[in-house]
Amino acid sequence: MATLRKDLFAPEVYEDMGNAEFKKKIVMAQAANQDDTLVGMPGETVVFERWETLSEIEDIDEEDVLEVESMTQSASSATIKEAGKAVGWSDRAKLVGKGNLQDQLIQQYGELTARKVDSDLMSAALLRVPEGRYYADGRPATPTNPLSFNAGETTGFSYNPIVDAAQLVGDDFETDEWAGLFINSLDRATAMKDTQFQQANQGDGYNGLITRGRIGDVNGLAVVVSDRVPVGKSLLLKKNALSVKWKQRPWVEQDRDILARKTVVAIHLHYATKRVNDNGVIEINWNTAK
């Protein structure tokens, strides 16, 4: 009897549906810039460039000659990493098991890859590198750190420390430019009981950006729940302050051992994550002395 397509697990089905599940499950990555320019390019290290800000415009007199200022760039680097997982089963397990194995595998692959990328983005958001930023014009390298605010004796979500933390960026805090406030699930109940909290309508998005994890708003910002946020911290995150550069998006391959009557499906991905705007990440430390 001939083997039909319906009898086989199609890797392209896993890949397409797995990527769809990945996009549905990501939380941190919703707010990050995602770049595919590394696809097909050689190398294991990626450079994240950024433009330096020009100095302020000055008053001049009639006969003054303007000084020419150069546009310069700074950069930081990250190592491309590979992550993956393989799942195998016997023909017998597939035949006697209950439920749709393919659908379950696609769902779990999507969720696991989303958690992995979100975790790496969170690590990048909080990473402190003493000489992490170097300059095209040869200036000495400088530290790269997120902004940090200690909330004092406040043990969890509270309106006043959030407002105070936003003050770290001065007049650069335009709420429509910020992705939101990311909190750990342990702070969800406290957040929803806060008198300044506004609960989101079910299924409602935020500025067309945040769709998963959002429970409401505070101070004009989306409040987003993710357990990738460390316990005892919250994160104010500007749009595109974090970046993911993809060498290869989640990719699925299948192997079949006909003698052992076993099937293995593996997923792997290659990417690098980086904080590209230090002033776009504000780490709030609850229950920490000011």
mmCIF file of C-alpha atoms in Angstrom:
data_model
loop_
_atom_site.group_PDB
_atom_site.id
_atom_site.type_symbol
_atom_site.label_atom_id
_atom_site.label_comp_id
_atom_site.label_asym_id
_atom_site.label_seq_id
_atom_site.Cartn_x
_atom_site.Cartn_y
_atom_site.Cartn_z
ATOM 1 C CA MET A 1 0.000 0.000 0.000
ATOM 2 C CA ALA A 2 1.420 3.385 -1.009
ATOM 3 C CA THR A 3 2.322 5.980 1.604
ATOM 4 C CA LEU A 4 0.198 9.091 1.224
ATOM 5 C CA ARG A 5 1.042 12.676 2.086
ATOM 6 C CA LYS A 6 -1.591 12.632 4.813
ATOM 7 C CA ASP A 7 0.395 9.901 6.570
ATOM 8 C CA LEU A 8 3.516 12.051 6.903
ATOM 9 C CA PHE A 9 4.492 15.019 9.054
ATOM 10 C CA ALA A 10 5.349 17.899 6.745
ATOM 11 C CA PRO A 11 8.262 20.059 7.991
ATOM 12 C CA GLU A 12 6.998 23.086 6.049
ATOM 13 C CA VAL A 13 3.698 22.795 7.923
ATOM 14 C CA TYR A 14 5.554 22.775 11.232
ATOM 15 C CA GLU A 15 7.647 25.740 10.147
ATOM 16 C CA ASP A 16 4.801 27.942 8.888
ATOM 17 C CA MET A 17 2.442 27.146 11.733
ATOM 18 C CA GLY A 18 5.244 27.185 14.295
ATOM 19 C CA ASN A 19 6.224 30.692 13.186
ATOM 20 C CA ALA A 20 2.590 31.755 13.400
ATOM 21 C CA GLU A 21 2.398 30.398 16.958
ATOM 22 C CA PHE A 22 5.707 32.103 17.776
ATOM 23 C CA LYS A 23 4.347 35.478 16.655
ATOM 24 C CA LYS A 24 1.195 34.960 18.711
ATOM 25 C CA LYS A 25 3.127 34.043 21.870
ATOM 26 C CA ILE A 26 5.877 36.685 21.952
ATOM 27 C CA VAL A 27 5.563 39.470 24.514
ATOM 28 C CA MET A 28 8.881 41.342 24.821
ATOM 29 C CA ALA A 29 9.606 40.900 21.116
ATOM 30 C CA GLN A 30 6.408 42.762 20.223
ATOM 31 C CA ALA A 31 8.150 45.959 21.291
ATOM 32 C CA ALA A 32 11.539 45.168 19.718
ATOM 33 C CA ASN A 33 12.874 46.027 16.297
ATOM 34 C CA GLN A 34 13.158 42.822 14.257
ATOM 35 C CA ASP A 35 15.752 42.793 11.494
ATOM 36 C CA ASP A 36 16.357 40.093 8.852
ATOM 37 C CA THR A 37 19.378 41.662 7.140
ATOM 38 C CA LEU A 38 21.710 38.959 8.525
ATOM 39 C CA VAL A 39 19.965 36.190 6.597
ATOM 40 C CA GLY A 40 22.476 34.632 4.208
ATOM 41 C CA MET A 41 25.373 36.731 5.527
ATOM 42 C CA PRO A 42 28.572 35.158 6.950
ATOM 43 C CA GLY A 43 29.948 35.747 10.446
ATOM 44 C CA GLU A 44 29.200 34.968 14.092
ATOM 45 C CA THR A 45 29.210 38.503 15.509
ATOM 46 C CA VAL A 46 26.731 41.227 14.650
ATOM 47 C CA VAL A 47 27.135 44.980 15.072
ATOM 48 C CA PHE A 48 24.243 47.177 16.197
ATOM 49 C CA GLU A 49 24.868 50.732 14.981
ATOM 50 C CA ARG A 50 23.237 53.921 16.183
ATOM 51 C CA TRP A 51 23.558 57.566 15.208
ATOM 52 C CA GLU A 52 25.038 59.986 17.709
ATOM 53 C CA THR A 53 22.971 63.060 18.583
ATOM 54 C CA LEU A 54 24.185 66.408 17.261
ATOM 55 C CA SER A 55 24.925 69.255 19.668
ATOM 56 C CA GLU A 56 22.327 71.983 20.195
ATOM 57 C CA ILE A 57 21.871 74.842 17.708
ATOM 58 C CA GLU A 58 23.631 78.015 18.899
ATOM 59 C CA ASP A 59 23.013 81.720 18.387
ATOM 60 C CA ILE A 60 25.323 83.353 15.838
ATOM 61 C CA ASP A 61 26.219 86.936 14.916
ATOM 62 C CA GLU A 62 26.174 88.343 11.405
ATOM 63 C CA GLU A 63 29.860 87.719 10.657
ATOM 64 C CA ASP A 64 30.237 84.434 12.534
ATOM 65 C CA VAL A 65 31.359 81.395 10.572
ATOM 66 C CA LEU A 66 29.478 78.209 11.338
ATOM 67 C CA GLU A 67 31.534 75.302 12.608
ATOM 68 C CA VAL A 68 30.977 72.117 10.653
ATOM 69 C CA GLU A 69 29.933 69.217 12.832
ATOM 70 C CA SER A 70 30.166 65.635 11.622
ATOM 71 C CA MET A 71 27.468 63.030 11.804
ATOM 72 C CA THR A 72 28.990 60.149 13.762
ATOM 73 C CA GLN A 73 27.944 56.675 14.735
ATOM 74 C CA SER A 74 28.529 54.483 17.745
ATOM 75 C CA ALA A 75 28.020 50.757 17.867
ATOM 76 C CA SER A 76 27.821 47.755 20.137
ATOM 77 C CA SER A 77 28.161 44.105 19.250
ATOM 78 C CA ALA A 78 26.608 40.773 20.145
ATOM 79 C CA THR A 79 27.331 37.152 19.355
ATOM 80 C CA ILE A 80 24.838 35.295 17.205
ATOM 81 C CA LYS A 81 23.453 32.390 19.177
ATOM 82 C CA GLU A 82 21.751 29.184 18.141
ATOM 83 C CA ALA A 83 18.889 27.668 20.110
ATOM 84 C CA GLY A 84 16.864 24.578 19.398
ATOM 85 C CA LYS A 85 14.941 21.558 20.549
ATOM 86 C CA ALA A 86 14.176 18.105 19.164
ATOM 87 C CA VAL A 87 11.187 15.877 19.858
ATOM 88 C CA GLY A 88 10.878 12.238 18.848
ATOM 89 C CA TRP A 89 8.248 9.520 18.991
ATOM 90 C CA SER A 90 7.714 5.972 17.829
ATOM 91 C CA ASP A 91 5.068 4.901 15.348
ATOM 92 C CA ARG A 92 3.375 2.975 18.129
ATOM 93 C CA ALA A 93 3.207 6.031 20.387
ATOM 94 C CA LYS A 94 1.606 8.024 17.605
ATOM 95 C CA LEU A 95 -0.953 5.322 16.869
ATOM 96 C CA VAL A 96 -2.037 4.618 20.439
ATOM 97 C CA GLY A 97 -1.768 8.154 21.809
ATOM 98 C CA LYS A 98 -4.793 10.388 22.196
ATOM 99 C CA GLY A 99 -4.986 13.791 20.554
ATOM 100 C CA ASN A 100 -3.310 15.429 17.582
ATOM 101 C CA LEU A 101 0.441 15.192 18.058
ATOM 102 C CA GLN A 102 1.263 17.598 15.240
ATOM 103 C CA ASP A 103 -1.017 20.362 16.536
ATOM 104 C CA GLN A 104 0.331 19.976 20.066
ATOM 105 C CA LEU A 105 3.935 20.041 18.891
ATOM 106 C CA ILE A 106 3.371 23.163 16.795
ATOM 107 C CA GLN A 107 1.740 24.933 19.733
ATOM 108 C CA GLN A 108 4.511 24.037 22.159
ATOM 109 C CA TYR A 109 7.306 24.839 19.701
ATOM 110 C CA GLY A 110 5.775 28.281 19.135
ATOM 111 C CA GLU A 111 5.464 28.955 22.852
ATOM 112 C CA LEU A 112 8.950 27.700 23.730
ATOM 113 C CA THR A 113 10.705 29.683 20.998
ATOM 114 C CA ALA A 114 8.777 32.819 22.011
ATOM 115 C CA ARG A 115 9.814 32.372 25.645
ATOM 116 C CA LYS A 116 13.429 31.871 24.637
ATOM 117 C CA VAL A 117 13.634 35.012 22.509
ATOM 118 C CA ASP A 118 11.742 37.050 25.119
ATOM 119 C CA SER A 119 14.132 35.817 27.834
ATOM 120 C CA ASP A 120 17.158 36.845 25.792
ATOM 121 C CA LEU A 121 15.622 40.254 25.104
ATOM 122 C CA MET A 122 15.055 40.752 28.827
ATOM 123 C CA SER A 123 18.674 39.799 29.538
ATOM 124 C CA ALA A 124 19.817 42.272 26.883
ATOM 125 C CA ALA A 125 17.583 44.976 28.362
ATOM 126 C CA LEU A 126 19.232 44.714 31.786
ATOM 127 C CA LEU A 127 22.803 43.970 30.669
ATOM 128 C CA ARG A 128 25.537 46.335 31.838
ATOM 129 C CA VAL A 129 28.754 46.408 29.788
ATOM 130 C CA PRO A 130 31.688 48.579 31.036
ATOM 131 C CA GLU A 131 33.076 49.320 27.544
ATOM 132 C CA GLY A 132 30.128 48.200 25.491
ATOM 133 C CA ARG A 133 29.794 51.211 23.215
ATOM 134 C CA TYR A 134 32.522 52.115 20.748
ATOM 135 C CA TYR A 135 32.771 54.966 18.268
ATOM 136 C CA ALA A 136 33.550 55.260 14.570
ATOM 137 C CA ASP A 137 35.697 58.368 15.138
ATOM 138 C CA GLY A 138 38.085 56.551 17.486
ATOM 139 C CA ARG A 139 36.935 57.968 20.817
ATOM 140 C CA PRO A 140 37.449 55.651 23.833
ATOM 141 C CA ALA A 141 34.688 53.130 24.411
ATOM 142 C CA THR A 142 32.091 54.017 27.029
ATOM 143 C CA PRO A 143 29.793 51.979 29.293
ATOM 144 C CA THR A 144 26.354 50.950 28.124
ATOM 145 C CA ASN A 145 23.727 50.609 30.855
ATOM 146 C CA PRO A 146 19.956 50.842 31.181
ATOM 147 C CA LEU A 147 18.444 53.598 33.284
ATOM 148 C CA SER A 148 17.614 52.398 36.786
ATOM 149 C CA PHE A 149 15.197 53.613 39.465
ATOM 150 C CA ASN A 150 14.967 52.304 43.040
ATOM 151 C CA ALA A 151 11.424 52.505 44.393
ATOM 152 C CA GLY A 152 12.321 52.568 48.092
ATOM 153 C CA GLU A 153 10.230 50.440 50.439
ATOM 154 C CA THR A 154 7.437 49.905 47.913
ATOM 155 C CA THR A 155 7.280 46.130 47.498
ATOM 156 C CA GLY A 156 5.456 45.959 44.169
ATOM 157 C CA PHE A 157 3.427 47.808 41.578
ATOM 158 C CA SER A 158 2.638 51.365 42.697
ATOM 159 C CA TYR A 159 1.667 54.440 40.690
ATOM 160 C CA ASN A 160 3.941 57.069 42.266
ATOM 161 C CA PRO A 161 7.264 55.229 41.719
ATOM 162 C CA ILE A 162 6.275 54.558 38.095
ATOM 163 C CA VAL A 163 5.739 58.278 37.519
ATOM 164 C CA ASP A 164 9.027 59.055 39.283
ATOM 165 C CA ALA A 165 10.889 56.501 37.154
ATOM 166 C CA ALA A 166 9.575 58.074 33.949
ATOM 167 C CA GLN A 167 11.084 61.362 35.099
ATOM 168 C CA LEU A 168 14.565 59.909 34.399
ATOM 169 C CA VAL A 169 14.159 60.717 30.697
ATOM 170 C CA GLY A 170 12.843 64.241 31.249
ATOM 171 C CA ASP A 171 10.847 65.684 28.359
ATOM 172 C CA ASP A 172 11.601 62.650 26.178
ATOM 173 C CA PHE A 173 8.772 60.710 27.803
ATOM 174 C CA GLU A 174 6.010 60.752 25.177
ATOM 175 C CA THR A 175 3.671 57.886 26.008
ATOM 176 C CA ASP A 176 2.933 57.043 22.369
ATOM 177 C CA GLU A 177 6.670 56.376 21.848
ATOM 178 C CA TRP A 178 6.833 53.861 24.697
ATOM 179 C CA ALA A 179 5.736 50.242 24.377
ATOM 180 C CA GLY A 180 4.609 50.042 27.978
ATOM 181 C CA LEU A 181 5.325 48.944 31.524
ATOM 182 C CA PHE A 182 6.310 45.267 31.722
ATOM 183 C CA ILE A 183 5.629 43.534 35.047
ATOM 184 C CA ASN A 184 6.000 40.054 36.523
ATOM 185 C CA SER A 185 2.766 38.099 37.013
ATOM 186 C CA LEU A 186 3.283 38.251 40.798
ATOM 187 C CA ASP A 187 2.518 41.990 40.544
ATOM 188 C CA ARG A 188 -0.604 41.586 38.398
ATOM 189 C CA ALA A 189 -3.137 41.534 41.240
ATOM 190 C CA THR A 190 -1.540 44.555 42.918
ATOM 191 C CA ALA A 191 -1.543 46.428 39.610
ATOM 192 C CA MET A 192 -5.198 45.707 38.902
ATOM 193 C CA LYS A 193 -6.196 46.919 42.387
ATOM 194 C CA ASP A 194 -4.327 50.217 42.021
ATOM 195 C CA THR A 195 -6.710 53.168 41.831
ATOM 196 C CA GLN A 196 -4.826 54.599 38.824
ATOM 197 C CA PHE A 197 -5.046 51.357 36.838
ATOM 198 C CA GLN A 198 -7.446 51.169 33.885
ATOM 199 C CA GLN A 199 -8.373 47.645 32.833
ATOM 200 C CA ALA A 200 -8.125 46.775 29.142
ATOM 201 C CA ASN A 201 -11.053 45.473 27.143
ATOM 202 C CA GLN A 202 -10.596 41.806 26.315
ATOM 203 C CA GLY A 203 -8.696 41.407 23.056
ATOM 204 C CA ASP A 204 -7.939 45.122 22.855
ATOM 205 C CA GLY A 205 -4.569 46.142 21.444
ATOM 206 C CA TYR A 206 -2.407 49.139 22.329
ATOM 207 C CA ASN A 207 -1.286 51.590 19.646
ATOM 208 C CA GLY A 208 -1.371 48.685 17.206
ATOM 209 C CA LEU A 209 1.672 47.199 18.948
ATOM 210 C CA ILE A 210 1.051 45.265 22.132
ATOM 211 C CA THR A 211 -1.566 42.542 21.741
ATOM 212 C CA ARG A 212 -0.389 39.763 24.053
ATOM 213 C CA GLY A 213 0.094 40.132 27.803
ATOM 214 C CA ARG A 214 -1.568 43.545 28.098
ATOM 215 C CA ILE A 215 -3.951 43.805 31.042
ATOM 216 C CA GLY A 216 -4.597 47.549 31.043
ATOM 217 C CA ASP A 217 -3.067 51.010 31.236
ATOM 218 C CA VAL A 218 -1.484 53.275 33.819
ATOM 219 C CA ASN A 219 -0.202 56.808 33.307
ATOM 220 C CA GLY A 220 -1.022 56.466 29.592
ATOM 221 C CA LEU A 221 1.105 53.322 29.229
ATOM 222 C CA ALA A 222 0.182 49.747 28.468
ATOM 223 C CA VAL A 223 0.716 47.401 31.421
ATOM 224 C CA VAL A 224 2.037 44.105 30.086
ATOM 225 C CA VAL A 225 2.518 40.890 32.072
ATOM 226 C CA SER A 226 5.471 38.625 31.340
ATOM 227 C CA ASP A 227 7.326 36.251 33.634
ATOM 228 C CA ARG A 228 10.460 37.004 31.664
ATOM 229 C CA VAL A 229 10.555 40.113 33.882
ATOM 230 C CA PRO A 230 12.561 39.190 37.013
ATOM 231 C CA VAL A 231 10.691 39.042 40.319
ATOM 232 C CA GLY A 232 11.049 42.342 42.176
ATOM 233 C CA LYS A 233 11.486 44.401 39.017
ATOM 234 C CA SER A 234 9.403 46.147 36.379
ATOM 235 C CA LEU A 235 10.521 47.602 33.079
ATOM 236 C CA LEU A 236 9.524 50.777 31.257
ATOM 237 C CA LEU A 237 10.357 50.044 27.631
ATOM 238 C CA LYS A 238 10.474 52.388 24.673
ATOM 239 C CA LYS A 239 9.491 51.082 21.249
ATOM 240 C CA ASN A 240 12.496 49.640 19.385
ATOM 241 C CA ALA A 241 14.854 50.197 22.331
ATOM 242 C CA LEU A 242 15.600 46.476 22.002
ATOM 243 C CA SER A 243 16.515 44.718 18.785
ATOM 244 C CA VAL A 244 16.518 41.178 17.424
ATOM 245 C CA LYS A 245 18.680 40.483 14.399
ATOM 246 C CA TRP A 246 17.730 37.215 12.770
ATOM 247 C CA LYS A 247 20.261 34.995 11.075
ATOM 248 C CA GLN A 248 17.561 32.356 10.730
ATOM 249 C CA ARG A 249 14.036 32.504 12.078
ATOM 250 C CA PRO A 250 12.573 29.336 13.659
ATOM 251 C CA TRP A 251 13.351 26.519 11.224
ATOM 252 C CA VAL A 252 11.998 22.985 11.352
ATOM 253 C CA GLU A 253 13.599 19.762 10.095
ATOM 254 C CA GLN A 254 12.433 16.163 10.235
ATOM 255 C CA ASP A 255 14.334 12.888 10.365
ATOM 256 C CA ARG A 256 12.895 9.418 9.975
ATOM 257 C CA ASP A 257 14.506 6.151 11.144
ATOM 258 C CA ILE A 258 12.590 3.524 9.209
ATOM 259 C CA LEU A 259 14.317 0.597 10.928
ATOM 260 C CA ALA A 260 13.550 1.841 14.435
ATOM 261 C CA ARG A 261 10.175 3.188 13.256
ATOM 262 C CA LYS A 262 10.804 6.529 14.905
ATOM 263 C CA THR A 263 10.347 10.136 13.821
ATOM 264 C CA VAL A 264 12.252 13.163 15.096
ATOM 265 C CA VAL A 265 11.272 16.781 14.452
ATOM 266 C CA ALA A 266 13.754 19.499 15.443
ATOM 267 C CA ILE A 267 13.387 23.260 15.566
ATOM 268 C CA HIS A 268 16.302 25.673 15.687
ATOM 269 C CA LEU A 269 16.861 29.394 15.336
ATOM 270 C CA HIS A 270 19.855 31.731 14.996
ATOM 271 C CA TYR A 271 19.683 35.320 16.244
ATOM 272 C CA ALA A 272 21.264 38.068 18.322
ATOM 273 C CA THR A 273 19.579 40.398 20.816
ATOM 274 C CA LYS A 274 20.715 43.816 22.000
ATOM 275 C CA ARG A 275 19.617 46.926 23.839
ATOM 276 C CA VAL A 276 20.174 49.653 21.234
ATOM 277 C CA ASN A 277 18.816 52.627 23.198
ATOM 278 C CA ASP A 278 20.047 52.916 26.791
ATOM 279 C CA ASN A 279 17.589 55.729 27.524
ATOM 280 C CA GLY A 280 14.727 53.616 26.235
ATOM 281 C CA VAL A 281 14.960 51.070 29.058
ATOM 282 C CA ILE A 282 14.099 52.046 32.635
ATOM 283 C CA GLU A 283 14.584 49.309 35.222
ATOM 284 C CA ILE A 284 12.363 49.769 38.293
ATOM 285 C CA ASN A 285 13.636 47.968 41.402
ATOM 286 C CA TRP A 286 10.874 47.437 43.942
ATOM 287 C CA ASN A 287 11.663 47.297 47.661
ATOM 288 C CA THR A 288 15.117 48.767 47.052
ATOM 289 C CA ALA A 289 16.473 51.802 48.901
ATOM 290 C CA LYS A 290 16.587 55.020 46.909
#
